[in-house]
Short mmCIF file of C-alpha atoms in Angstrom, two decimals:
data_model
loop_
_atom_site.label_atom_id
_atom_site.label_comp_id
_atom_site.label_asym_id
_atom_site.label_seq_id
_atom_site.Cartn_x
_atom_site.Cartn_y
_atom_site.Cartn_z
CA MET A 144 11.38 -3.34 -2.49
CA THR A 145 12.53 -6.79 -1.91
CA GLY A 146 14.75 -8.15 0.93
CA SER A 147 17.42 -11.00 0.70
CA GLY A 148 16.33 -13.79 -1.25
CA GLY A 149 12.95 -12.36 -2.25
CA PHE A 150 11.70 -12.24 1.35
CA THR A 151 10.17 -9.14 2.92
CA GLN A 152 8.03 -8.10 5.78
CA THR A 153 5.52 -5.38 6.44
CA ILE A 154 3.25 -4.17 9.25
CA ASP A 155 -0.14 -4.75 7.86
CA TRP A 156 -2.56 -3.49 10.78
CA LEU A 157 -2.42 -1.65 13.88
CA ALA A 158 -4.96 -1.29 16.47
CA PHE A 159 -4.54 0.38 20.08
CA THR A 160 -6.29 1.86 23.07
CA LEU A 161 -5.23 4.71 25.16
CA PRO A 162 -6.63 5.03 28.59
CA LYS A 163 -6.52 8.95 28.54
CA ALA A 164 -5.31 10.96 25.62
CA ASP A 165 -6.11 14.24 23.78
CA VAL A 166 -7.79 13.34 20.32
CA LYS A 167 -5.83 16.19 18.73
CA ASP A 168 -2.40 14.71 19.96
CA VAL A 169 -3.33 11.22 18.64
CA ILE A 170 -4.17 12.56 15.29
CA THR A 171 -0.98 14.56 14.89
CA LEU A 172 0.95 11.56 15.78
CA ILE A 173 -0.63 9.42 13.12
CA GLY A 174 -1.03 12.15 10.48
CA GLY A 175 -3.56 12.50 7.66
CA ASP A 176 -6.80 14.47 7.14
CA TRP A 177 -9.50 13.17 9.61
CA PHE A 178 -13.21 14.19 9.80
CA GLN A 179 -15.88 13.56 12.15
CA SER A 180 -18.04 10.35 11.52
CA GLU A 181 -21.70 10.53 11.65
CA THR A 182 -21.97 7.18 13.49
CA GLY A 183 -19.95 5.71 16.50
CA PHE A 184 -17.12 3.04 16.45
CA ARG A 185 -16.86 -0.14 18.53
CA GLY A 186 -18.95 1.31 21.14
CA TYR A 187 -17.51 4.84 21.15
CA PRO A 188 -20.26 7.27 20.62
CA VAL A 189 -17.74 9.74 18.92
CA ALA A 190 -15.79 8.85 16.21
CA GLN A 191 -13.50 10.15 13.33
CA LEU A 192 -12.41 8.83 10.09
CA MET A 193 -9.32 9.07 7.72
CA THR A 194 -9.06 7.60 4.36
CA GLN A 195 -5.53 7.10 2.53
CA GLY A 196 -5.62 6.02 -0.95
CA LYS A 197 -8.02 3.26 -2.15
CA THR A 198 -7.53 0.60 0.77
CA GLY A 199 -6.03 2.89 3.74
CA VAL A 200 -8.76 3.57 6.51
CA GLY A 201 -8.40 4.94 9.92
CA LYS A 202 -10.91 4.72 12.79
CA LEU A 203 -10.89 6.62 15.88
CA GLY A 204 -13.21 6.19 18.73
CA THR A 205 -13.69 8.02 21.97
CA GLY A 206 -16.25 9.39 24.63
CA ALA A 207 -17.34 6.00 25.99
CA PRO A 208 -19.44 6.28 29.11
CA ARG A 209 -17.29 4.11 31.17
CA ASN A 210 -14.18 6.35 30.47
CA PRO A 211 -14.89 9.50 28.52
CA LYS A 212 -10.99 10.34 27.74
CA GLU A 213 -10.37 6.72 26.59
CA VAL A 214 -9.40 6.43 22.92
CA HIS A 215 -9.25 3.63 20.62
CA VAL A 216 -7.68 3.69 17.14
CA ASP A 217 -7.71 1.13 13.98
CA LEU A 218 -5.34 1.58 11.26
CA SER A 219 -5.49 -0.54 8.11
CA ALA A 220 -2.80 -1.86 5.95
CA GLY A 221 -3.20 1.05 3.45
CA ILE A 222 -1.95 3.48 6.29
CA VAL A 223 0.67 1.59 8.32
CA SER A 224 2.33 -0.36 5.71
CA GLN A 225 3.53 2.88 4.22
CA TRP A 226 5.28 3.81 7.37
CA ASP A 227 8.94 3.66 7.62
CA GLU A 228 10.69 2.10 10.61
CA THR A 229 11.36 5.41 12.49
CA LYS A 230 7.70 6.34 12.23
CA LEU A 231 6.39 3.02 13.26
CA LYS A 232 8.50 2.75 16.28
CA THR A 233 7.80 6.48 17.32
CA VAL A 234 4.11 5.58 17.26
CA LEU A 235 4.65 2.48 19.40
CA ALA A 236 6.99 4.44 21.91
CA TRP A 237 4.22 7.02 22.09
CA ILE A 238 1.50 4.29 22.83
CA PHE A 239 3.46 2.73 25.63
CA ALA A 240 4.59 6.19 27.01
CA GLN A 241 0.79 6.69 27.42
CA LYS A 242 0.19 3.36 29.23
CA GLY A 243 -1.74 2.33 26.16
CA HIS A 244 -2.29 -1.33 25.02
CA VAL A 245 -1.66 -2.48 21.40
CA THR A 246 -4.87 -4.72 20.78
CA ARG A 247 -4.01 -5.77 17.25
CA ILE A 248 -0.99 -5.89 14.90
CA ASP A 249 -0.42 -7.86 11.82
CA VAL A 250 2.80 -8.84 10.51
CA ALA A 251 2.91 -9.93 6.87
CA LEU A 252 5.95 -12.35 5.72
CA ASP A 253 6.24 -12.08 1.91
CA ASP A 254 7.63 -14.76 0.10
CA ARG A 255 8.22 -12.61 -3.13
CA GLU A 256 9.18 -15.19 -5.59
CA ALA A 257 6.46 -17.64 -4.45
CA SER A 258 9.04 -20.30 -3.79
CA VAL A 259 6.36 -22.13 -1.76
CA ALA A 260 2.95 -22.28 -3.52
CA VAL A 261 -0.23 -22.08 -1.49
CA GLU A 262 -1.12 -25.55 -2.79
CA THR A 263 2.15 -26.97 -1.49
CA VAL A 264 1.13 -25.75 2.11
CA ARG A 265 -2.50 -27.15 1.65
CA LEU A 266 -1.17 -30.35 0.58
CA ALA A 267 1.19 -30.83 3.32
CA VAL A 268 -1.75 -30.20 5.70
CA GLU A 269 -3.64 -32.70 4.15
CA ALA A 270 -0.95 -35.13 4.19
CA GLY A 271 -0.58 -34.75 8.18
CA GLN A 272 2.74 -33.07 8.08
CA LEU A 273 1.24 -29.89 10.12
CA VAL A 274 2.37 -29.94 13.76
CA SER A 275 0.33 -27.09 15.48
CA ARG A 276 -1.19 -26.42 18.77
CA SER A 277 -4.15 -24.88 16.89
CA LYS A 278 -6.84 -27.52 15.62
CA GLN A 279 -8.51 -25.37 13.38
CA PHE A 280 -7.63 -25.18 9.68
CA LYS A 281 -9.86 -23.67 6.97
CA VAL A 282 -9.48 -23.30 3.12
CA ILE A 283 -11.50 -20.43 1.50
CA GLN A 284 -11.54 -20.51 -2.18
CA ALA A 285 -11.99 -17.71 -4.75
CA SER A 286 -13.09 -17.88 -8.25
CA ASN A 287 -14.47 -15.76 -11.25
CA HIS A 288 -18.05 -16.93 -11.64
CA ARG A 289 -18.19 -15.33 -15.21
CA GLU A 290 -15.28 -16.98 -16.43
CA GLY A 291 -15.69 -20.29 -14.34
CA VAL A 292 -12.01 -20.40 -13.10
CA ARG A 293 -10.33 -20.40 -9.57
CA THR A 294 -8.46 -17.33 -8.81
CA GLY A 295 -6.88 -18.32 -5.63
CA GLU A 296 -7.35 -19.78 -2.14
CA THR A 297 -6.64 -18.45 1.29
CA LEU A 298 -5.53 -20.95 4.28
CA TYR A 299 -6.71 -20.04 7.74
CA PHE A 300 -4.86 -21.42 10.64
CA GLY A 301 -6.73 -20.70 14.14
CA SER A 302 -9.84 -18.84 14.57
CA ARG A 303 -10.86 -15.21 14.76
CA GLU A 304 -11.50 -15.63 18.43
CA SER A 305 -8.08 -16.74 19.26
CA GLN A 306 -5.10 -14.28 20.11
CA THR A 307 -3.03 -15.69 17.10
CA MET A 308 -4.20 -16.42 13.71
CA LEU A 309 -2.36 -17.17 10.51
CA ARG A 310 -3.44 -16.53 6.87
CA VAL A 311 -1.43 -17.82 3.83
CA TYR A 312 -2.45 -16.80 0.14
CA ASP A 313 -1.22 -15.60 -3.16
CA LYS A 314 -0.77 -11.97 -2.83
CA ARG A 315 0.25 -11.37 -6.38
CA LEU A 316 -3.29 -12.88 -7.40
CA GLU A 317 -5.10 -10.62 -4.83
CA LEU A 318 -3.52 -7.28 -6.49
CA GLN A 319 -3.87 -8.49 -10.06
CA ALA A 320 -7.60 -8.60 -9.08
CA ARG A 321 -7.36 -5.03 -7.96
CA ASN A 322 -5.45 -4.00 -11.21
CA ARG A 323 -2.35 -3.01 -9.00
CA GLU A 324 0.56 -2.07 -11.30
CA ASP A 325 2.95 -3.70 -8.86
CA ALA A 326 1.25 -6.97 -8.30
CA ALA A 327 4.01 -8.89 -9.94
CA SER A 328 6.45 -8.06 -7.46
CA TYR A 329 4.58 -10.04 -4.85
CA GLY A 330 4.10 -13.64 -4.22
CA VAL A 331 2.81 -15.73 -1.43
CA ARG A 332 1.80 -13.93 1.90
CA TRP A 333 2.12 -15.56 5.60
CA GLU A 334 0.23 -13.07 7.50
CA LEU A 335 0.19 -13.39 11.19
CA GLU A 336 -2.42 -11.62 13.25
CA PHE A 337 -1.98 -10.86 16.79
CA LYS A 338 -4.55 -9.61 19.33
CA GLN A 339 -4.67 -8.59 22.94
CA ASP A 340 -1.69 -9.65 24.99
CA ARG A 341 0.08 -11.34 21.99
CA ALA A 342 -0.24 -8.08 20.09
CA GLN A 343 1.10 -6.14 23.08
CA ALA A 344 3.97 -8.51 23.28
CA CYS A 345 4.69 -8.49 19.42
CA ALA A 346 4.62 -4.57 19.63
CA LYS A 347 7.04 -4.33 22.31
CA ALA A 348 9.31 -6.67 20.67
CA LEU A 349 9.36 -4.77 17.70
CA LEU A 350 9.95 -1.55 19.41
CA THR A 351 13.04 -2.70 21.50
CA LEU A 352 14.82 -5.68 19.82
CA ASP A 353 17.56 -5.05 17.00
CA PRO A 354 16.50 -6.25 13.31
CA GLU A 355 18.27 -9.60 13.88
CA ASP A 356 16.71 -10.45 17.09
CA TRP A 357 13.15 -9.44 15.83
CA ARG A 358 13.31 -11.44 12.97
CA ALA A 359 14.48 -14.38 14.98
CA PHE A 360 11.65 -13.64 17.26
CA LEU A 361 9.04 -13.48 14.62
CA VAL A 362 9.94 -16.64 12.87
CA GLY A 363 10.24 -18.11 16.29
CA VAL A 364 6.51 -17.30 16.78
CA LEU A 365 5.47 -18.43 13.44
CA ARG A 366 7.22 -21.88 14.26
CA SER A 367 5.42 -22.30 17.49
CA TYR A 368 2.29 -22.00 15.87
CA VAL A 369 2.78 -23.83 12.75
CA ASP A 370 5.61 -26.51 11.96
CA PHE A 371 5.74 -28.96 8.94
CA ARG A 372 7.62 -31.96 9.70
CA GLU A 373 8.22 -35.34 7.82
CA THR A 374 5.44 -37.21 9.69
CA THR A 375 1.94 -38.27 9.21
CA ARG A 376 -1.16 -37.68 10.95
CA GLU A 377 -1.10 -41.35 12.76
CA ALA A 378 2.05 -40.69 14.37
CA GLU A 379 2.28 -40.25 18.04
CA SER A 380 2.68 -36.59 19.24
CA TYR A 381 6.62 -37.18 20.40
CA GLU A 382 7.18 -38.67 17.10
CA LYS A 383 5.76 -35.51 15.28
CA TYR A 384 7.97 -33.12 17.51
CA ARG A 385 10.84 -35.08 16.76
CA ALA A 386 10.30 -35.60 12.93
CA PRO A 387 12.74 -33.60 10.64
CA LEU A 388 11.64 -30.52 9.06
CA VAL A 389 10.00 -30.44 5.59
CA GLY A 390 12.62 -29.38 3.18
CA TRP A 391 10.60 -26.53 1.66
CA TRP A 392 9.56 -25.21 5.30
CA LYS A 393 13.05 -25.22 6.43
CA ALA A 394 14.12 -23.10 3.35
CA LEU A 395 11.10 -20.84 3.81
CA THR A 396 11.69 -20.09 7.46
CA GLU A 397 15.42 -19.54 6.87
CA GLY A 398 14.48 -16.93 4.00
CA PHE A 399 12.14 -15.23 6.52
CA MET A 400 14.89 -15.08 9.07
CA ARG A 401 16.86 -12.64 6.60
CA CYS A 402 13.93 -10.57 5.48
CA ARG A 403 13.75 -6.78 6.33
CA LEU A 404 10.88 -4.40 7.20
CA VAL A 405 9.95 -2.70 3.93
CA VAL A 406 7.63 0.24 3.33
CA GLU A 407 4.92 -0.20 0.89
CA ARG A 408 4.80 2.34 -1.91
CA ILE A 409 1.13 2.38 -2.84
CA GLN A 410 0.68 4.84 -5.94
CA GLN A 411 -2.62 6.48 -5.58
CA ARG A 412 -4.60 6.74 -8.88
CA LEU A 413 -6.67 9.57 -10.15
CA ASP A 414 -9.51 7.29 -11.10
CA ASP A 415 -9.63 5.78 -7.44
CA VAL A 416 -9.78 9.37 -5.95
CA ALA A 417 -12.41 10.32 -8.43
CA ALA A 418 -14.43 6.97 -7.31
CA TRP A 419 -14.05 7.73 -3.62
CA LEU A 420 -15.13 11.42 -4.22
CA ALA A 421 -18.27 10.21 -6.03
CA ASN A 422 -19.22 7.44 -3.51
CA ALA A 423 -18.21 9.08 -0.39
CA ILE A 424 -18.53 12.80 -0.61
CA SER A 425 -21.03 13.76 -3.49
CA PRO A 426 -24.33 13.31 -1.32
CA MET A 427 -23.19 15.61 1.38
CA LEU A 428 -21.63 17.88 -1.16
CA ALA A 429 -24.68 18.43 -2.73
CA VAL A 430 -26.52 19.28 0.33
CA VAL A 431 -23.99 22.02 1.02
CA VAL A 432 -24.18 23.32 -2.52
CA ALA A 433 -28.03 23.36 -2.29
CA CYS A 434 -27.89 25.37 0.79
CA ARG A 435 -25.00 27.74 -0.06
CA GLY A 436 -24.90 27.90 -3.80
CA ASP A 437 -22.39 26.91 -6.53
CA GLN A 438 -20.07 30.02 -5.46
CA PHE A 439 -19.16 28.20 -2.22
CA LEU A 440 -17.97 25.24 -4.14
CA PHE A 441 -15.64 27.26 -6.48
CA GLU A 442 -14.25 28.95 -3.31
CA MET A 443 -13.61 25.71 -1.84
CA ILE A 444 -11.85 24.25 -4.54
CA TYR A 445 -9.77 27.33 -4.86
CA ALA A 446 -8.70 27.07 -1.56
CA GLY A 447 -7.90 23.37 -1.76
CA THR A 448 -5.40 24.30 -4.59
CA LYS A 449 -3.30 26.41 -1.87
CA ARG A 450 -3.06 23.17 0.29
CA TRP A 451 -1.71 20.80 -2.42
CA THR A 452 1.34 18.68 -1.25
CA GLN A 453 3.72 16.24 -3.18
CA LYS A 454 0.63 13.54 -3.34
CA HIS A 455 -1.63 15.95 -4.82
CA TYR A 456 0.84 16.83 -7.56
CA ALA A 457 1.71 13.16 -8.27
CA LEU A 458 -2.05 12.84 -9.11
CA LEU A 459 -1.88 15.89 -11.43
CA LYS A 460 0.68 14.23 -13.60
CA GLN A 461 -2.09 11.63 -14.32
CA ARG A 462 -4.40 14.42 -15.96
CA ARG A 463 -5.60 14.41 -19.43
CA LYS A 464 -3.68 15.98 -22.12
CA GLY A 465 -4.68 19.54 -22.71
CA THR A 466 -6.02 20.32 -19.15
CA PRO A 467 -4.46 22.93 -17.22
CA TYR A 468 -1.88 22.08 -14.44
CA VAL A 469 -3.35 24.53 -11.88
CA LEU A 470 -7.10 25.05 -11.55
CA HIS A 471 -8.07 28.61 -12.96
CA LEU A 472 -10.73 29.39 -10.03
CA LYS A 473 -10.80 32.50 -8.10
CA PRO A 474 -13.33 33.34 -5.27
CA ARG A 475 -15.74 36.05 -6.18
CA THR A 476 -14.82 39.26 -4.54
#
């Protein structure tokens, strides 16, 4: 899905802390199949995990000695990017109603047609056209060592320790490396990572502003963090801020002003599910079968077919020819 002029936005990460909450209520709100973790999470001794597709990971921690009822949740892009606006705002409204605090939210602005290449941005920084309060700028290059070719680069503005950080990278190349069928529909991603107070402010703006004002807010935040102007590194500060905007930056930010929030539709692949099953579940499954026998496994599989939803039937369509559509497994009587 693309917005006006090939510009879209998605929510790419959400983390929040609730001072007091029932874990069951949190899980019901978020959805998905959660299971108990054998280890803690972020200092919380009790943790639950949830996976969705190949990249969706949810982590929930509670039981900290300082406040046993406190609950902290981290949700990766593979989960929150698939929420529609109604679901997203419902979750945010519930968090604030519980006097919770959003500790991190990432907003991805996608230039789907790659109208501004990552190299263009890097060259502008090197030419001294960047006007920013942040002093830190870093370039991370990726390459295929077997073929000896560069596969992309990511530009980082700001530091991990700050409340705002910006990443600019070619999302199309990243998805191609992961064999995503929809890679061609992406371009260059400008990803803003907000933490602590800035995350809270951004989440409240997303919840309360209408779409047009939200986009203006977001672009305003982006431009207050990085701006590209027709200037040089040697120019005085007042000259830099008065210089006209670089042409490509003016066009890009105007495009982002028209973008709309979209829902990612990540098609789960049967091979990904099989790989996850082999890596994450098979050791523990082997222990259970060793203790309870093969029949327990058959009964569990049979019971699982009764809980199939639309996503499971979508995976069944990927089955090899000649295999049955429904498993012919019955528990022993």
